[in-house]
């Protein structure tokens, strides 16, 4: 029986192109346990059907405190106090708290309200391209893919978009890194302390001078009593700021790179801009913004795909692997912007399905359509193999993407 490949999710060479390794895992060890740098074990799940099953299985929970045995709890390193409140968000909680928290923000992300944001997103995209048009070159991440969604989510929440470089540093610290004690102490904790201090100060300001924005609405919900604690308010705004732009940055960056590497598909989209919606869905599948979902924990011994995952064990479903599964997608390693049967898992499934998916889709459609329309000679300045990818197990995104036009 063939041995599964060695997997080091923090190796830059693996991060640059993990897909061949994921293909080996799907065929040799679709549910495979590895050891992380901090000593913890994690099960990687790589087949589409298994990933979909876990997304919908209530036996896999977010709150590890409720499922670990006393022996497992004793092995967990002490969590820095600043990190505790940041986990009090809908992504890190289970029912019934999950439903209560999700209901508070779901009104801001209805399709009708998102559609009303279309002109503003278009204006932001155009202004960012106006700023670089005469230069003939830009770093697509720094000059376009990052500022567009951070400006949108900042305006939606009611935070100062001029602080976006601070948000970038803070959220990058939250989603990157290798989980080691050194990273925790020297990078993560200081950044999260600064982020928390910033948000707490802003909450006070919103209490005194509420505006027509989402944070003001969440503060009012907190003051209404029993609906949102101070820690939950902090956790929710932290999640919305991180998730509200991180995925879209990577969608625009990864998607543009994929199109530039597939000139036939790029030309097809240029010739028929009406394909933008199906193109975005294919870019989400082909090289999506999330490599793996945040961790879940087995509430009891669970058999998945013939493998038993013991109670308390950590699980990561690998979205990047599932969305290239040949059992689900014909010719999965090919980019086909006209692909019709494309039920990818880029935004998850089940109760934790991404609330901001309609906003991310719209931002991706506007950003890439506008870029191709306004920059007809768009091309890479450097070979793709020379580009650096962001570290970490959750996000899949470029650190930079130099282009010229």
CSV table of C-alpha atoms in Angstrom, one decimal:
chain,number,residue,atom,x,y,z
A,1,UNK,CA,0.0,0.0,0.0
A,2,UNK,CA,1.5,3.4,-1.0
A,3,UNK,CA,2.7,5.6,1.8
A,4,UNK,CA,1.0,9.0,2.3
A,5,UNK,CA,3.2,12.0,1.4
A,6,UNK,CA,5.0,14.0,4.1
A,7,UNK,CA,3.0,17.2,4.8
A,8,UNK,CA,4.5,20.3,6.2
A,9,UNK,CA,1.8,23.0,5.8
A,10,UNK,CA,4.3,25.7,6.8
A,11,UNK,CA,7.0,24.8,4.2
A,12,UNK,CA,7.1,27.7,1.6
A,13,UNK,CA,7.7,25.1,-1.2
A,14,UNK,CA,4.5,23.2,-0.2
A,15,UNK,CA,2.6,26.5,0.2
A,16,UNK,CA,3.6,27.6,-3.3
A,17,UNK,CA,1.8,24.6,-4.9
A,18,UNK,CA,0.1,22.2,-2.4
A,19,UNK,CA,-2.2,20.6,-5.0
A,20,UNK,CA,0.0,17.6,-6.0
A,21,UNK,CA,0.5,16.7,-2.3
A,22,UNK,CA,-3.3,17.0,-1.8
A,23,UNK,CA,-3.9,14.7,-4.8
A,24,UNK,CA,-1.6,12.1,-3.2
A,25,UNK,CA,-3.4,12.4,0.1
A,26,UNK,CA,-6.8,12.0,-1.5
A,27,UNK,CA,-5.7,8.7,-3.0
A,28,UNK,CA,-3.5,7.3,-0.3
A,29,UNK,CA,-4.7,8.8,3.0
A,30,UNK,CA,-7.8,11.0,2.6
A,31,UNK,CA,-8.1,11.3,6.4
A,32,UNK,CA,-4.5,11.8,7.6
A,33,UNK,CA,-3.1,12.9,11.0
A,34,UNK,CA,0.0,15.2,11.1
A,35,UNK,CA,1.8,16.8,14.0
A,36,UNK,CA,2.0,20.6,14.1
A,37,UNK,CA,5.1,22.6,15.2
A,38,UNK,CA,3.5,23.2,18.6
A,39,UNK,CA,3.2,19.5,19.1
A,40,UNK,CA,-0.6,19.1,18.6
A,41,UNK,CA,-2.0,16.6,16.2
A,42,UNK,CA,-4.5,17.5,13.5
A,43,UNK,CA,-6.5,15.3,11.1
A,44,UNK,CA,-6.4,16.6,7.5
A,45,UNK,CA,-9.6,15.7,5.5
A,46,UNK,CA,-9.1,16.0,1.8
A,47,UNK,CA,-12.0,14.3,-0.2
A,48,UNK,CA,-15.0,16.4,-1.2
A,49,UNK,CA,-17.6,14.1,0.2
A,50,UNK,CA,-15.8,13.7,3.5
A,51,UNK,CA,-15.3,17.5,3.8
A,52,UNK,CA,-18.9,18.2,3.0
A,53,UNK,CA,-20.0,15.6,5.6
A,54,UNK,CA,-17.9,17.2,8.3
A,55,UNK,CA,-19.2,20.7,7.5
A,56,UNK,CA,-22.7,19.4,8.2
A,57,UNK,CA,-22.0,17.0,11.1
A,58,UNK,CA,-22.9,18.4,14.5
A,59,UNK,CA,-20.5,16.0,16.2
A,60,UNK,CA,-17.6,18.2,15.0
A,61,UNK,CA,-17.8,21.3,17.2
A,62,UNK,CA,-15.9,24.6,17.5
A,63,UNK,CA,-15.6,24.9,21.3
A,64,UNK,CA,-12.9,22.5,22.3
A,65,UNK,CA,-13.5,23.1,26.0
A,66,UNK,CA,-16.7,21.1,25.8
A,67,UNK,CA,-15.2,18.0,24.2
A,68,UNK,CA,-11.7,17.4,25.5
A,69,UNK,CA,-11.0,14.8,28.1
A,70,UNK,CA,-9.4,16.0,31.3
A,71,UNK,CA,-6.1,14.5,30.1
A,72,UNK,CA,-6.4,16.4,26.8
A,73,UNK,CA,-7.3,19.6,28.6
A,74,UNK,CA,-4.2,19.3,30.7
A,75,UNK,CA,-2.0,19.3,27.6
A,76,UNK,CA,-3.4,22.5,26.2
A,77,UNK,CA,-1.1,25.4,26.7
A,78,UNK,CA,-2.5,28.3,28.7
A,79,UNK,CA,-4.3,30.8,26.4
A,80,UNK,CA,-3.2,34.4,26.7
A,81,UNK,CA,-6.0,36.5,28.3
A,82,UNK,CA,-6.1,38.9,25.2
A,83,UNK,CA,-7.0,35.9,23.0
A,84,UNK,CA,-10.0,34.7,25.0
A,85,UNK,CA,-12.6,37.5,24.0
A,86,UNK,CA,-11.5,37.3,20.3
A,87,UNK,CA,-12.9,33.7,20.1
A,88,UNK,CA,-16.4,34.8,21.3
A,89,UNK,CA,-17.7,35.1,17.7
A,90,UNK,CA,-20.1,33.1,15.6
A,91,UNK,CA,-17.3,31.2,13.8
A,92,UNK,CA,-15.8,29.9,17.0
A,93,UNK,CA,-19.1,29.0,18.8
A,94,UNK,CA,-21.6,26.3,18.7
A,95,UNK,CA,-25.4,26.4,19.0
A,96,UNK,CA,-27.3,28.0,20.7
A,97,UNK,CA,-24.8,30.9,21.0
A,98,UNK,CA,-24.0,30.6,17.3
A,99,UNK,CA,-27.5,31.3,16.1
A,100,UNK,CA,-27.9,34.3,18.5
A,101,UNK,CA,-24.6,35.9,17.4
A,102,UNK,CA,-25.2,35.2,13.7
A,103,UNK,CA,-28.7,36.7,13.8
A,104,UNK,CA,-27.3,40.0,15.1
A,105,UNK,CA,-25.2,40.6,12.0
A,106,UNK,CA,-27.2,38.7,9.3
A,107,UNK,CA,-29.4,41.8,8.7
A,108,UNK,CA,-26.3,43.6,7.3
A,109,UNK,CA,-25.5,40.9,4.7
A,110,UNK,CA,-28.8,40.3,3.0
A,111,UNK,CA,-28.6,40.1,-0.8
A,112,UNK,CA,-30.7,43.2,-1.2
A,113,UNK,CA,-28.5,45.3,1.1
A,114,UNK,CA,-25.3,43.9,-0.6
A,115,UNK,CA,-26.7,44.8,-4.0
A,116,UNK,CA,-27.2,48.4,-2.9
A,117,UNK,CA,-23.4,48.6,-2.2
A,118,UNK,CA,-22.6,47.9,-5.9
A,119,UNK,CA,-22.1,51.5,-7.0
A,120,UNK,CA,-19.8,52.3,-4.0
A,121,UNK,CA,-17.7,49.2,-4.6
A,122,UNK,CA,-17.4,50.1,-8.3
A,123,UNK,CA,-16.3,53.7,-7.3
A,124,UNK,CA,-13.6,52.3,-5.0
A,125,UNK,CA,-12.3,50.0,-7.7
A,126,UNK,CA,-12.1,52.8,-10.2
A,127,UNK,CA,-10.4,55.2,-7.8
A,128,UNK,CA,-7.7,52.7,-7.0
A,129,UNK,CA,-7.0,52.1,-10.7
A,130,UNK,CA,-7.0,55.8,-11.3
A,131,UNK,CA,-4.2,56.1,-8.8
A,132,UNK,CA,-1.9,53.7,-10.7
A,133,UNK,CA,-3.0,54.1,-14.3
A,134,UNK,CA,-0.2,56.5,-15.3
A,135,UNK,CA,2.5,54.4,-13.7
A,136,UNK,CA,2.0,51.4,-16.0
A,137,UNK,CA,2.7,49.0,-13.1
A,138,UNK,CA,1.5,48.1,-9.6
A,139,UNK,CA,1.6,45.5,-6.9
A,140,UNK,CA,-1.9,44.1,-7.4
A,141,UNK,CA,-2.2,43.1,-3.7
A,142,UNK,CA,-0.9,46.3,-2.1
A,143,UNK,CA,-2.5,48.7,-4.6
A,144,UNK,CA,-5.8,47.0,-5.4
A,145,UNK,CA,-6.7,43.6,-3.9
A,146,UNK,CA,-6.1,44.7,-0.3
A,147,UNK,CA,-7.4,48.3,-0.2
A,148,UNK,CA,-10.7,47.5,-2.0
A,149,UNK,CA,-12.3,45.1,0.5
A,150,UNK,CA,-10.8,46.7,3.6
A,151,UNK,CA,-12.3,50.0,2.5
A,152,UNK,CA,-15.7,48.4,2.0
A,153,UNK,CA,-15.8,46.5,5.3
A,154,UNK,CA,-14.5,49.5,7.2
A,155,UNK,CA,-17.3,51.7,5.8
A,156,UNK,CA,-19.9,49.0,6.5
A,157,UNK,CA,-18.7,48.6,10.1
A,158,UNK,CA,-18.0,52.3,10.7
A,159,UNK,CA,-14.3,52.3,11.3
A,160,UNK,CA,-11.7,54.7,9.8
A,161,UNK,CA,-10.5,53.3,6.5
A,162,UNK,CA,-7.3,55.4,6.9
A,163,UNK,CA,-6.4,52.9,9.6
A,164,UNK,CA,-6.4,50.1,7.1
A,165,UNK,CA,-2.6,49.4,7.3
A,166,UNK,CA,-3.1,48.8,11.0
A,167,UNK,CA,-5.9,46.4,10.3
A,168,UNK,CA,-3.7,44.7,7.7
A,169,UNK,CA,-0.9,44.1,10.2
A,170,UNK,CA,-3.3,42.9,12.9
A,171,UNK,CA,-5.3,40.5,10.8
A,172,UNK,CA,-2.2,39.1,9.1
A,173,UNK,CA,-0.8,38.3,12.5
A,174,UNK,CA,-4.1,36.6,13.4
A,175,UNK,CA,-4.3,34.3,10.3
A,176,UNK,CA,-0.6,33.7,9.6
A,177,UNK,CA,2.1,32.2,11.7
A,178,UNK,CA,2.9,28.6,12.7
A,179,UNK,CA,1.4,28.3,16.2
A,180,UNK,CA,4.7,28.1,18.0
A,181,UNK,CA,5.2,29.7,21.4
A,182,UNK,CA,7.7,32.1,19.9
A,183,UNK,CA,5.2,33.3,17.3
A,184,UNK,CA,2.5,33.6,20.0
A,185,UNK,CA,4.6,35.7,22.3
A,186,UNK,CA,6.5,37.9,19.9
A,187,UNK,CA,3.9,38.5,17.2
A,188,UNK,CA,0.4,37.3,17.9
A,189,UNK,CA,-0.2,38.6,21.4
A,190,UNK,CA,1.2,42.1,20.9
A,191,UNK,CA,-0.8,42.5,17.7
A,192,UNK,CA,-4.0,41.2,19.2
A,193,UNK,CA,-3.5,43.5,22.3
A,194,UNK,CA,-3.2,46.5,20.0
A,195,UNK,CA,-6.2,45.4,18.0
A,196,UNK,CA,-8.3,44.9,21.1
A,197,UNK,CA,-7.3,48.3,22.6
A,198,UNK,CA,-8.3,50.0,19.3
A,199,UNK,CA,-11.7,48.3,19.2
A,200,UNK,CA,-12.6,48.9,22.8
A,201,UNK,CA,-11.8,52.6,22.4
A,202,UNK,CA,-14.0,52.7,19.3
A,203,UNK,CA,-16.9,51.0,21.1
A,204,UNK,CA,-16.8,53.8,23.7
A,205,UNK,CA,-17.0,56.4,21.0
A,206,UNK,CA,-19.9,54.6,19.3
A,207,UNK,CA,-21.8,54.5,22.6
A,208,UNK,CA,-21.4,58.2,22.9
A,209,UNK,CA,-21.9,59.1,19.2
A,210,UNK,CA,-23.7,56.3,17.4
A,211,UNK,CA,-23.8,56.4,13.6
A,212,UNK,CA,-25.6,54.4,10.9
A,213,UNK,CA,-23.1,51.6,10.8
A,214,UNK,CA,-22.8,48.0,11.9
A,215,UNK,CA,-20.7,48.6,15.0
A,216,UNK,CA,-23.2,51.1,16.3
A,217,UNK,CA,-25.9,48.6,15.8
A,218,UNK,CA,-24.0,45.9,17.6
A,219,UNK,CA,-23.3,48.3,20.5
A,220,UNK,CA,-27.0,49.1,20.7
A,221,UNK,CA,-27.7,45.3,20.8
A,222,UNK,CA,-25.3,44.9,23.6
A,223,UNK,CA,-27.0,47.7,25.6
A,224,UNK,CA,-30.4,46.1,25.0
A,225,UNK,CA,-29.2,43.4,27.4
A,226,UNK,CA,-28.7,39.7,27.3
A,227,UNK,CA,-27.9,39.7,23.6
A,228,UNK,CA,-24.2,40.5,23.3
A,229,UNK,CA,-21.6,40.7,26.0
A,230,UNK,CA,-18.6,43.0,25.8
A,231,UNK,CA,-16.4,40.0,25.0
A,232,UNK,CA,-18.8,38.9,22.3
A,233,UNK,CA,-18.9,42.4,20.8
A,234,UNK,CA,-15.1,42.4,20.7
A,235,UNK,CA,-15.0,38.9,19.1
A,236,UNK,CA,-17.7,39.7,16.5
A,237,UNK,CA,-16.1,42.9,15.3
A,238,UNK,CA,-12.7,41.2,15.2
A,239,UNK,CA,-14.2,38.4,13.1
A,240,UNK,CA,-16.0,40.8,10.7
A,241,UNK,CA,-12.9,42.9,10.1
A,242,UNK,CA,-10.7,39.8,9.5
A,243,UNK,CA,-13.2,37.8,7.4
A,244,UNK,CA,-14.6,40.9,5.8
A,245,UNK,CA,-11.5,41.5,3.7
A,246,UNK,CA,-9.0,38.6,4.0
A,247,UNK,CA,-11.0,36.2,1.7
A,248,UNK,CA,-11.6,38.9,-0.9
A,249,UNK,CA,-8.0,40.0,-1.0
A,250,UNK,CA,-7.0,36.4,-1.8
A,251,UNK,CA,-9.9,35.9,-4.3
A,252,UNK,CA,-8.8,38.9,-6.3
A,253,UNK,CA,-5.0,38.1,-6.1
A,254,UNK,CA,-5.2,34.3,-6.7
A,255,UNK,CA,-7.9,34.8,-9.3
A,256,UNK,CA,-5.9,37.4,-11.3
A,257,UNK,CA,-2.8,35.2,-11.2
A,258,UNK,CA,-4.8,32.2,-12.4
A,259,UNK,CA,-6.2,34.1,-15.3
A,260,UNK,CA,-2.8,35.5,-16.3
A,261,UNK,CA,-1.4,31.9,-16.2
A,262,UNK,CA,-4.3,30.8,-18.5
A,263,UNK,CA,-4.4,33.3,-21.4
A,264,UNK,CA,-7.1,31.3,-23.2
A,265,UNK,CA,-9.5,31.8,-20.3
A,266,UNK,CA,-8.4,35.4,-19.8
A,267,UNK,CA,-9.2,36.1,-23.5
A,268,UNK,CA,-12.5,34.3,-23.2
A,269,UNK,CA,-13.5,36.5,-20.3
A,270,UNK,CA,-12.3,39.7,-22.0
A,271,UNK,CA,-14.4,38.8,-25.1
A,272,UNK,CA,-17.5,38.0,-23.1
A,273,UNK,CA,-17.7,39.9,-19.8
A,274,UNK,CA,-21.1,38.3,-19.1
A,275,UNK,CA,-19.0,35.2,-18.0
A,276,UNK,CA,-17.7,37.1,-14.9
A,277,UNK,CA,-20.1,35.4,-12.5
A,278,UNK,CA,-19.2,31.8,-13.6
A,279,UNK,CA,-15.6,32.9,-13.8
A,280,UNK,CA,-15.5,34.0,-10.1
A,281,UNK,CA,-17.1,30.7,-9.1
A,282,UNK,CA,-14.4,28.8,-11.0
A,283,UNK,CA,-11.6,31.0,-9.5
A,284,UNK,CA,-13.0,30.3,-6.0
A,285,UNK,CA,-12.9,26.5,-6.8
A,286,UNK,CA,-9.6,26.5,-8.7
A,287,UNK,CA,-7.4,28.4,-6.2
A,288,UNK,CA,-9.7,29.7,-3.6
A,289,UNK,CA,-8.9,32.1,-0.7
A,290,UNK,CA,-9.2,29.5,2.1
A,291,UNK,CA,-6.9,26.5,2.0
A,292,UNK,CA,-8.5,24.9,5.1
A,293,UNK,CA,-11.2,25.8,7.4
A,294,UNK,CA,-10.5,26.8,11.0
A,295,UNK,CA,-10.3,23.8,13.3
A,296,UNK,CA,-13.1,21.7,14.6
A,297,UNK,CA,-13.1,19.0,17.4
A,298,UNK,CA,-14.7,15.6,17.5
A,299,UNK,CA,-17.3,15.6,20.3
A,300,UNK,CA,-17.2,11.8,20.4
A,301,UNK,CA,-15.4,9.1,18.4
A,302,UNK,CA,-16.6,9.6,14.8
A,303,UNK,CA,-16.0,7.4,11.8
A,304,UNK,CA,-15.5,9.3,8.6
A,305,UNK,CA,-14.5,7.6,5.3
A,306,UNK,CA,-13.6,4.4,7.1
A,307,UNK,CA,-11.3,6.2,9.7
A,308,UNK,CA,-12.3,6.8,13.3
A,309,UNK,CA,-11.4,10.2,14.6
A,310,UNK,CA,-11.2,9.9,18.4
A,311,UNK,CA,-13.1,12.2,20.8
A,312,UNK,CA,-11.3,15.5,21.4
A,313,UNK,CA,-9.0,15.3,18.3
A,314,UNK,CA,-8.6,18.4,16.1
A,315,UNK,CA,-9.8,18.3,12.5
A,316,UNK,CA,-9.1,20.6,9.6
A,317,UNK,CA,-11.1,20.1,6.4
A,318,UNK,CA,-8.9,21.0,3.5
A,319,UNK,CA,-11.1,23.0,1.1
A,320,UNK,CA,-8.3,23.4,-1.5
A,321,UNK,CA,-8.1,19.6,-1.8
A,322,UNK,CA,-11.8,19.0,-1.8
A,323,UNK,CA,-12.3,21.5,-4.6
A,324,UNK,CA,-9.9,19.7,-6.8
A,325,UNK,CA,-11.4,16.2,-6.1
A,326,UNK,CA,-11.8,14.4,-9.5
A,327,UNK,CA,-14.6,12.4,-8.0
A,328,UNK,CA,-16.6,15.6,-7.8
A,329,UNK,CA,-15.2,17.9,-10.5
A,330,UNK,CA,-14.3,16.6,-14.0
A,331,UNK,CA,-10.7,17.6,-15.0
A,332,UNK,CA,-10.3,19.4,-11.7
A,333,UNK,CA,-6.8,20.8,-12.3
A,334,UNK,CA,-8.0,22.7,-15.4
A,335,UNK,CA,-9.3,26.2,-15.2
A,336,UNK,CA,-12.6,26.5,-17.0
A,337,UNK,CA,-14.5,29.8,-16.5
A,338,UNK,CA,-17.6,28.3,-18.2
A,339,UNK,CA,-17.8,25.3,-15.8
A,340,UNK,CA,-21.5,25.0,-14.8
A,341,UNK,CA,-21.7,22.2,-12.2
A,342,UNK,CA,-19.5,24.0,-9.7
A,343,UNK,CA,-20.7,23.5,-6.2
A,344,UNK,CA,-17.4,24.3,-4.7
A,345,UNK,CA,-16.8,24.6,-0.9
A,346,UNK,CA,-14.9,27.9,-0.9
A,347,UNK,CA,-17.4,29.5,1.5
A,348,UNK,CA,-18.0,26.4,3.6
A,349,UNK,CA,-21.3,24.7,4.2
A,350,UNK,CA,-23.6,24.0,7.1
A,351,UNK,CA,-24.3,26.4,10.0
A,352,UNK,CA,-20.9,28.2,9.6
A,353,UNK,CA,-21.3,28.9,5.9
A,354,UNK,CA,-19.7,32.3,5.2
A,355,UNK,CA,-22.2,35.0,6.0
A,356,UNK,CA,-20.4,37.5,3.8
A,357,UNK,CA,-20.3,35.3,0.7
A,358,UNK,CA,-22.6,37.5,-1.4
A,359,UNK,CA,-20.4,40.5,-0.6
A,360,UNK,CA,-17.2,38.7,-1.4
A,361,UNK,CA,-18.6,37.5,-4.7
A,362,UNK,CA,-19.7,41.0,-5.7
A,363,UNK,CA,-16.4,42.5,-4.8
A,364,UNK,CA,-14.6,39.8,-6.8
A,365,UNK,CA,-16.8,40.3,-9.8
A,366,UNK,CA,-16.4,44.1,-9.8
A,367,UNK,CA,-12.7,44.0,-9.0
A,368,UNK,CA,-11.7,41.6,-11.8
A,369,UNK,CA,-14.1,42.8,-14.4
A,370,UNK,CA,-12.9,46.4,-13.8
A,371,UNK,CA,-9.3,45.4,-13.9
A,372,UNK,CA,-9.6,43.5,-17.2
A,373,UNK,CA,-11.7,46.3,-18.8
A,374,UNK,CA,-9.3,49.1,-17.8
A,375,UNK,CA,-6.0,47.4,-18.1
A,376,UNK,CA,-6.1,45.5,-21.4
A,377,UNK,CA,-2.4,44.8,-21.5
A,378,UNK,CA,-2.2,43.4,-18.0
A,379,UNK,CA,0.7,40.9,-17.6
A,380,UNK,CA,3.0,39.5,-14.9
A,381,UNK,CA,6.2,41.4,-14.1
A,382,UNK,CA,7.8,38.3,-12.5
A,383,UNK,CA,7.5,34.5,-13.1
A,384,UNK,CA,4.9,32.9,-10.9
A,385,UNK,CA,7.4,30.6,-9.3
A,386,UNK,CA,9.3,33.6,-7.8
A,387,UNK,CA,6.2,34.8,-5.9
A,388,UNK,CA,5.8,34.3,-2.1
A,389,UNK,CA,2.7,32.9,-0.5
A,390,UNK,CA,1.4,33.9,2.9
A,391,UNK,CA,2.3,31.4,5.7
A,392,UNK,CA,-0.4,29.7,7.8
A,393,UNK,CA,-2.8,26.8,7.4
A,394,UNK,CA,-6.1,28.7,6.9
A,395,UNK,CA,-5.6,31.4,4.2
A,396,UNK,CA,-4.2,30.8,0.7
A,397,UNK,CA,-3.0,34.1,-0.7
A,398,UNK,CA,-0.1,35.9,-2.3
A,399,UNK,CA,2.1,38.3,-0.4
A,400,UNK,CA,2.5,40.4,-3.5
A,401,UNK,CA,1.6,40.2,-7.2
A,402,UNK,CA,3.7,42.7,-9.4
A,403,UNK,CA,1.9,43.4,-12.7
A,404,UNK,CA,2.4,45.9,-15.6
A,405,UNK,CA,-0.1,47.2,-18.1
